[in-house]
PDB file of C-alpha atoms in Angstrom:
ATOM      1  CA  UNK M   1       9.859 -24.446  -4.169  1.00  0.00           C
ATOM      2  CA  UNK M   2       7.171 -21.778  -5.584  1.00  0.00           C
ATOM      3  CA  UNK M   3       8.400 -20.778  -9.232  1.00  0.00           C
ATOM      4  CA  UNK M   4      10.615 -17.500  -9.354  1.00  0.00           C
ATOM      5  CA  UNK M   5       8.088 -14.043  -9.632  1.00  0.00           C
ATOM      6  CA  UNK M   6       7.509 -12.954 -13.172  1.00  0.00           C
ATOM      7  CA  UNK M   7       6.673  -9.216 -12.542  1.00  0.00           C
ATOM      8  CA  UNK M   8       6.293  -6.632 -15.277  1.00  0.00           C
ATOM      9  CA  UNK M   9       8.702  -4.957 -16.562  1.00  0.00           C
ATOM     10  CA  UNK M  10       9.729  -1.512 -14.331  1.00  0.00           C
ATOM     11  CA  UNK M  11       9.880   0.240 -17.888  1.00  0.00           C
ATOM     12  CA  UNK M  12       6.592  -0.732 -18.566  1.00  0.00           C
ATOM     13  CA  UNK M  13       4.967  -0.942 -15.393  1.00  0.00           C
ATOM     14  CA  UNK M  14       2.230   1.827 -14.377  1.00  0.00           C
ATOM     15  CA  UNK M  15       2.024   3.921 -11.368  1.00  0.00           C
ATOM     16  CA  UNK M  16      -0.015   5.639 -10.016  1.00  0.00           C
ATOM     17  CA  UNK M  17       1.705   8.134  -6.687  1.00  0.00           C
ATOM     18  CA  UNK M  18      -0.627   9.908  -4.908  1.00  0.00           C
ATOM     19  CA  UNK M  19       0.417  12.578  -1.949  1.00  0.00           C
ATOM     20  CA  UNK M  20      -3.005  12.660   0.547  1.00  0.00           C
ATOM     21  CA  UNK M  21      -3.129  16.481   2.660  1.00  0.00           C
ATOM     22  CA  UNK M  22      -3.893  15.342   6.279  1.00  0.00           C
ATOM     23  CA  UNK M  23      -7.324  15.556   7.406  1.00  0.00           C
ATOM     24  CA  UNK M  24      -8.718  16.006  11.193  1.00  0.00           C
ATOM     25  CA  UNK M  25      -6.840  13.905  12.845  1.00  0.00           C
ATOM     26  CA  UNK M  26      -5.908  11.743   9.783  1.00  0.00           C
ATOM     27  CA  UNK M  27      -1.436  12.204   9.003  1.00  0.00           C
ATOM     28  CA  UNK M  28      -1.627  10.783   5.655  1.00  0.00           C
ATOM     29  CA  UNK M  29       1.377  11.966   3.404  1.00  0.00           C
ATOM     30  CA  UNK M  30       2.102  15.239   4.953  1.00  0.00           C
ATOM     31  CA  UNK M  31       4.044  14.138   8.400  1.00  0.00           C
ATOM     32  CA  UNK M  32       7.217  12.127   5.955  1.00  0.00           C
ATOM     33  CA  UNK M  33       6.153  13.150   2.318  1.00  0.00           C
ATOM     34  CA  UNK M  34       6.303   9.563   0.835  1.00  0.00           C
ATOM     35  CA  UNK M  35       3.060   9.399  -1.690  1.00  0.00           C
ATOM     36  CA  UNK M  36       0.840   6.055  -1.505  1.00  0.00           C
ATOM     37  CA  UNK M  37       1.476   4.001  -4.688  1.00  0.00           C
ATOM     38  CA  UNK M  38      -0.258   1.829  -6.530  1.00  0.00           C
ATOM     39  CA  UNK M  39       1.661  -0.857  -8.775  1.00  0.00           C
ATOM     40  CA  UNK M  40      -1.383  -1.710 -11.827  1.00  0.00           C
ATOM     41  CA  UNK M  41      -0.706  -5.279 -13.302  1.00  0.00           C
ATOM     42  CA  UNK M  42       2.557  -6.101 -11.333  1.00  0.00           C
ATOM     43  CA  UNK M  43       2.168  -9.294 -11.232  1.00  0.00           C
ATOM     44  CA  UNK M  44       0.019 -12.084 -13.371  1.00  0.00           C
ATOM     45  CA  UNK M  45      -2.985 -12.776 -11.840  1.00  0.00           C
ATOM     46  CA  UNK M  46      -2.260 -16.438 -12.128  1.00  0.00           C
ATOM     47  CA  UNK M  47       1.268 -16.124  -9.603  1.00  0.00           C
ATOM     48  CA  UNK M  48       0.584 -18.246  -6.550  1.00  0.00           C
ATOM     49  CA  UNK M  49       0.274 -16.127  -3.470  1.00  0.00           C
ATOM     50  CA  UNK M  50       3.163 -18.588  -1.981  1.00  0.00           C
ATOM     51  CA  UNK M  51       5.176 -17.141  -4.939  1.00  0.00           C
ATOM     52  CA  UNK M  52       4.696 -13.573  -3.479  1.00  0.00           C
ATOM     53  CA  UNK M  53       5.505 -15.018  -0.041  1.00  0.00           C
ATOM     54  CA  UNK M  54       9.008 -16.501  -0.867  1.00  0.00           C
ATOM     55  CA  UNK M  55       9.829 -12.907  -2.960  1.00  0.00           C
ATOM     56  CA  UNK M  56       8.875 -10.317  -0.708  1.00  0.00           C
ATOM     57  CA  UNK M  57      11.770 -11.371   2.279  1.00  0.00           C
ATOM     58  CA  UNK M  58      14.602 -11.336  -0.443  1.00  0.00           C
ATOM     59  CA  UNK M  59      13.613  -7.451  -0.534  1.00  0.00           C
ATOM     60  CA  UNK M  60      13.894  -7.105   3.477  1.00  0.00           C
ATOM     61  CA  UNK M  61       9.664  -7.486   3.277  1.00  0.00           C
ATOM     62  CA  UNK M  62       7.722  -9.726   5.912  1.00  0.00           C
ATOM     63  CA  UNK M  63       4.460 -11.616   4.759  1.00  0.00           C
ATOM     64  CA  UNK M  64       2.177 -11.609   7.575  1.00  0.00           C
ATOM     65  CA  UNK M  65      -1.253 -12.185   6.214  1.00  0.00           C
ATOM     66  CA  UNK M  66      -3.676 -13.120   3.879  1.00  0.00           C
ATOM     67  CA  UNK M  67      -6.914 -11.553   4.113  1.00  0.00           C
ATOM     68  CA  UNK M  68      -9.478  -8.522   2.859  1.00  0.00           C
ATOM     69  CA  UNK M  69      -9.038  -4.752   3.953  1.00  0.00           C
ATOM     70  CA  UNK M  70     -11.004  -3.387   7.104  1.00  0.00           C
ATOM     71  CA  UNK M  71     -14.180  -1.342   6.332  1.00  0.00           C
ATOM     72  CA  UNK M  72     -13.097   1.474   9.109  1.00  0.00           C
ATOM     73  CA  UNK M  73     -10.965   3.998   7.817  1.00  0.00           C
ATOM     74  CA  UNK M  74      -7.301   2.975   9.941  1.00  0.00           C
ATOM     75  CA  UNK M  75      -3.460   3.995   9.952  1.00  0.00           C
ATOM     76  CA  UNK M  76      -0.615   2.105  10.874  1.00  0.00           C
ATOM     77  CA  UNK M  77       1.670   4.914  12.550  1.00  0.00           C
ATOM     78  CA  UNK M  78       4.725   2.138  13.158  1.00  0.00           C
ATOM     79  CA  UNK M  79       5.109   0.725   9.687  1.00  0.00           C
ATOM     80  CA  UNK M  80       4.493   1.121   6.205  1.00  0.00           C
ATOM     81  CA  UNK M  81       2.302  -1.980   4.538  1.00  0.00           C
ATOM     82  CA  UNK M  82       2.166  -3.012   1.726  1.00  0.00           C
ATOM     83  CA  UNK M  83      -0.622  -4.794   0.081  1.00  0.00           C
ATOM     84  CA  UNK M  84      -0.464  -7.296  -2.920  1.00  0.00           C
ATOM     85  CA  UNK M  85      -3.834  -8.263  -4.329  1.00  0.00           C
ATOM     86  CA  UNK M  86      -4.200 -11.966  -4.173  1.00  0.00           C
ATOM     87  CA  UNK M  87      -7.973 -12.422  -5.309  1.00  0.00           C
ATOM     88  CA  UNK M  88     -10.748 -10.117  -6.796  1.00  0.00           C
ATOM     89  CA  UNK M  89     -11.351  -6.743  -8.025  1.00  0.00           C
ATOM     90  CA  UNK M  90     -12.163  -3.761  -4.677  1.00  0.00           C
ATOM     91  CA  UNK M  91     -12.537  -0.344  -4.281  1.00  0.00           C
ATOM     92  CA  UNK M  92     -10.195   1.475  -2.159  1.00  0.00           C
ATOM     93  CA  UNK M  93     -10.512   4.564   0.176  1.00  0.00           C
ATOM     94  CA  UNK M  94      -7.519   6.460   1.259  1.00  0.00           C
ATOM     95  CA  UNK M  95      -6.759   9.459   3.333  1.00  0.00           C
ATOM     96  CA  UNK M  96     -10.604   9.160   5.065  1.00  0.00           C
ATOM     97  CA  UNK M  97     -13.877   9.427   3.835  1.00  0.00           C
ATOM     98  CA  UNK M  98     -14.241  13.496   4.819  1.00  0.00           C
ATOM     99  CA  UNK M  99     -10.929  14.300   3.046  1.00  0.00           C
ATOM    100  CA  UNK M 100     -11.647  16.602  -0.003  1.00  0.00           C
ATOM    101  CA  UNK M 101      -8.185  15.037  -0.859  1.00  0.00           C
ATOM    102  CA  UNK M 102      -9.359  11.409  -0.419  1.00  0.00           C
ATOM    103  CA  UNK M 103      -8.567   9.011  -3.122  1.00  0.00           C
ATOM    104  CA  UNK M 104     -10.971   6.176  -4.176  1.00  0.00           C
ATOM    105  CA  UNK M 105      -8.914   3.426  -5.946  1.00  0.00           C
ATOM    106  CA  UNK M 106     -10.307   0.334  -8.178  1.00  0.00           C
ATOM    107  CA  UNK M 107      -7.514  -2.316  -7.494  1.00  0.00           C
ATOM    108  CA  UNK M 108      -7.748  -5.939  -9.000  1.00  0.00           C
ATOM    109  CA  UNK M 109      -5.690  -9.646  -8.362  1.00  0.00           C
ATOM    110  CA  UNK M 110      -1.530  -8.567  -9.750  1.00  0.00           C
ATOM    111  CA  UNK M 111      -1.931  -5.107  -8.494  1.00  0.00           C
ATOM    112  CA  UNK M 112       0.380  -4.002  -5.173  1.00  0.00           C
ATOM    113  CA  UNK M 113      -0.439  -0.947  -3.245  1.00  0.00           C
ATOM    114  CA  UNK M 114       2.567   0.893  -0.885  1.00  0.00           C
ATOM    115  CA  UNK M 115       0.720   2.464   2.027  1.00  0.00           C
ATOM    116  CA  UNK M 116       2.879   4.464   4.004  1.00  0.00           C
ATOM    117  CA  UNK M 117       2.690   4.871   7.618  1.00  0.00           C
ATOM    118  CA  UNK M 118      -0.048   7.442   8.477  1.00  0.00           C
ATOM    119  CA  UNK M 119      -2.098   6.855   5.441  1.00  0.00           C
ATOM    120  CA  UNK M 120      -5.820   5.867   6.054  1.00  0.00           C
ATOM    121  CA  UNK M 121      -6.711   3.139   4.091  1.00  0.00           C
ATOM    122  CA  UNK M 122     -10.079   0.977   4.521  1.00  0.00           C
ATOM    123  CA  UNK M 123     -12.352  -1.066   2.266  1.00  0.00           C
ATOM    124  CA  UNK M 124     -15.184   0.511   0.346  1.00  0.00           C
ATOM    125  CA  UNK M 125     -16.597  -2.003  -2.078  1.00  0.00           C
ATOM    126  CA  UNK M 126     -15.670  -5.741  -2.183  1.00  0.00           C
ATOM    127  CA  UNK M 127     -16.559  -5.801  -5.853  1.00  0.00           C
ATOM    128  CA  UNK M 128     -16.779  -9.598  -7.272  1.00  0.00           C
ATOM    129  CA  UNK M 129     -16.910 -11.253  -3.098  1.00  0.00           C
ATOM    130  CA  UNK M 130     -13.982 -12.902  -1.618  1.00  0.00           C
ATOM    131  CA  UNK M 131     -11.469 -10.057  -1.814  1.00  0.00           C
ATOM    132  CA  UNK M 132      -7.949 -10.986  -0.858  1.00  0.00           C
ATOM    133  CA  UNK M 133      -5.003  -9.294  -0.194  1.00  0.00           C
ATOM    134  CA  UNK M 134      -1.242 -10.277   1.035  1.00  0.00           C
ATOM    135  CA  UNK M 135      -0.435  -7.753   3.822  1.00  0.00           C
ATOM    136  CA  UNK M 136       3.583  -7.317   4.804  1.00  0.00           C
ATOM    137  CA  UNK M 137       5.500  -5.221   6.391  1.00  0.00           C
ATOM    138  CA  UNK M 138       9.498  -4.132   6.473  1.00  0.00           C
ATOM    139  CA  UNK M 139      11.137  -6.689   7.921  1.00  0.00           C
ATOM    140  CA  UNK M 140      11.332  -6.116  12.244  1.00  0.00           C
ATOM    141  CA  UNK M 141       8.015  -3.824  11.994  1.00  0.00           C
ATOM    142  CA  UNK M 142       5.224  -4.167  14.015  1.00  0.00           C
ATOM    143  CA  UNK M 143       1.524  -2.189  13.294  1.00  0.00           C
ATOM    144  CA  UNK M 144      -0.457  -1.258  15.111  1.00  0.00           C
ATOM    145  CA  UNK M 145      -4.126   0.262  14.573  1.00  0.00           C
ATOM    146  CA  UNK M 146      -5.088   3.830  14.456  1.00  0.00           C
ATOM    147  CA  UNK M 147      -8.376   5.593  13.360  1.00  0.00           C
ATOM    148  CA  UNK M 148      -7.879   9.226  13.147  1.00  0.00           C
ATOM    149  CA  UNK M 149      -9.300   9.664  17.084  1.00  0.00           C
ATOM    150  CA  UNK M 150      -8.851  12.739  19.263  1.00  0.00           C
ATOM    151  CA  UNK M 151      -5.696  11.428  22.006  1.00  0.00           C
ATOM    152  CA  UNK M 152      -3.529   9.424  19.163  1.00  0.00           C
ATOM    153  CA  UNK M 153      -1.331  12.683  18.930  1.00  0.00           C
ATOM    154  CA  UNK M 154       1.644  11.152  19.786  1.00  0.00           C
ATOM    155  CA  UNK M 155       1.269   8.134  17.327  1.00  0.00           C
ATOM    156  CA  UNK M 156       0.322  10.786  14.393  1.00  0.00           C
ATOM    157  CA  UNK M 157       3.935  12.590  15.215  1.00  0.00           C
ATOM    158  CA  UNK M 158       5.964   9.828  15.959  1.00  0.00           C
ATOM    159  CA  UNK M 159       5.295   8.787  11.737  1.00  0.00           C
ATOM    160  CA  UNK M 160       7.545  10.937  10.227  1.00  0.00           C
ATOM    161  CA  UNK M 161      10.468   8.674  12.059  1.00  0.00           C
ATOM    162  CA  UNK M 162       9.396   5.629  10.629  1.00  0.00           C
ATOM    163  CA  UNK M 163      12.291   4.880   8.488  1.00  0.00           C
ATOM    164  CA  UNK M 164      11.328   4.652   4.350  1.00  0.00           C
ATOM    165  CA  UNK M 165      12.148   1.286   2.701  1.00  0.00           C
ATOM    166  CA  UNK M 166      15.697   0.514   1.554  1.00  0.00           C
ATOM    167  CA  UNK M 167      14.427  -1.263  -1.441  1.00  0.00           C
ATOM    168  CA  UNK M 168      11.181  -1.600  -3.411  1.00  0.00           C
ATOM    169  CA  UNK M 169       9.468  -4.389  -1.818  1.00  0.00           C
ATOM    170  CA  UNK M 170       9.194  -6.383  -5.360  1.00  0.00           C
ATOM    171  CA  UNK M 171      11.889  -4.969  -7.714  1.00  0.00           C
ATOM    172  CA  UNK M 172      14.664  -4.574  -5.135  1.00  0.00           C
ATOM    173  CA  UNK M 173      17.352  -2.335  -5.666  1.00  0.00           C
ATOM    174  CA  UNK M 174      15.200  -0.383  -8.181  1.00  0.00           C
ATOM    175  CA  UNK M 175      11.625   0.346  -8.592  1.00  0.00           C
ATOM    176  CA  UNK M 176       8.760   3.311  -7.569  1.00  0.00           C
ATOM    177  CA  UNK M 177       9.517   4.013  -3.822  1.00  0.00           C
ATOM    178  CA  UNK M 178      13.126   4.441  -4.658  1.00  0.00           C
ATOM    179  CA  UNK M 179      11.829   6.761  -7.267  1.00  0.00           C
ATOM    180  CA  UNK M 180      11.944  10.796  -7.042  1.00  0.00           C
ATOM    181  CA  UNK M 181       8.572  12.515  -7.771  1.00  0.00           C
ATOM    182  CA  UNK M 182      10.075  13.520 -11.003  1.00  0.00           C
ATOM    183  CA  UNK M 183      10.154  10.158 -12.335  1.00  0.00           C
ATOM    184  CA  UNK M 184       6.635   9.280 -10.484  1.00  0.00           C
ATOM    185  CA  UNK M 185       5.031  11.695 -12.221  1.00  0.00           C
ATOM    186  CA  UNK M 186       6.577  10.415 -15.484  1.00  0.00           C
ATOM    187  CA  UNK M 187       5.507   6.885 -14.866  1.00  0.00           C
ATOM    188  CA  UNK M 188       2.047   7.353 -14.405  1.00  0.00           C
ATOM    189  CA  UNK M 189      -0.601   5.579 -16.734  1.00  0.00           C
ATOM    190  CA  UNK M 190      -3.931   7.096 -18.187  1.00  0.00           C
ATOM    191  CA  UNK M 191      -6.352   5.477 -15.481  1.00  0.00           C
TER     192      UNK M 191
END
């Protein structure tokens, strides 16, 4: 039996929410309102990523895969992901590379990043080789792929009924997508 999940505490743990303006024929944030967040230093960078996998179903959160991000900007327009950072350091893109408001995200091993449904996400830098990330989804969700293409119209509207998460996927009955974007904003670090 993996050892219990020693995350940081949610009092001290930094956030960073970010709310991405569609772009072309990219949803991001805009169709549901729920921002993209990034967890910095979650979890040690020594926790097993079998740790991670036993933790995440207690929350109603399916493992599915270990792996790096795609280098194509993609959306899932069935499920929110979320992505726990298993091994190396990366830069992020999300909301697509033409997007004045794209975000470009250095992520490292104990970070966890909430992508919700719609939001473009892809791979810009693999900085140290052998990037790794844990990819779940809610529990019952299936993705699929999307890449911002002229006839995925009704995948882009069909996001904003993709139900939000009950729970955070690693705190529970607490934690930042529970949160309002009052207390977001008040969580967020100096980065």
């Amino acid at each position: 039996m993996p050892p219990k999940l020693n995350l940081t505490p949610l009092s001290s743990l930094k956030v960073s929410a970010h709310y991405i303006p569609s772009h072309s024929f990219l949803p991001n944030t805009t169709p549901h309102g729920h921002p993209l967040l990034i967890y910095h230093s979650c979890f040690p960078s020594s926790t097993a990523a079998s740790s991670l996998e036993s933790h995440l179903p207690t929350n109603g959160i399916s493992p599915q895969w270990r792996y790096t991000m795609y280098t194509t900007s993609h959306y899932h327009s069935t499920t929110h992901e979320i992505l726990c950072i298993i091994r190396g350091r990366a830069i992020l893109l999300f909301g697509g590379e033409q997007n004045p408001g794209r975000v470009e995200q250095e992520v490292k091993v104990g970070d966890v990043v909430v992508v919700p449904a719609g939001v473009a996400h892809r791979l810009l830098e693999d900085m140290d080789g052998g990037f790794e990330m844990l990819g779940s989804y809610p529990k019952g969700c299936n993705w699929d792929m999307c890449y911002g293409e002229k006839g995925e119209e009704d995948k882009a509207n069909s996001i904003s009924s993709v139900a939000w998460l009950d729970k955070d996927p690693l705190y529970g009955d607490d934690g930042p997508v529970l949160w309002s974007k009052e207390k977001l904003e008040g969580s967020k670090s100096e980065l």
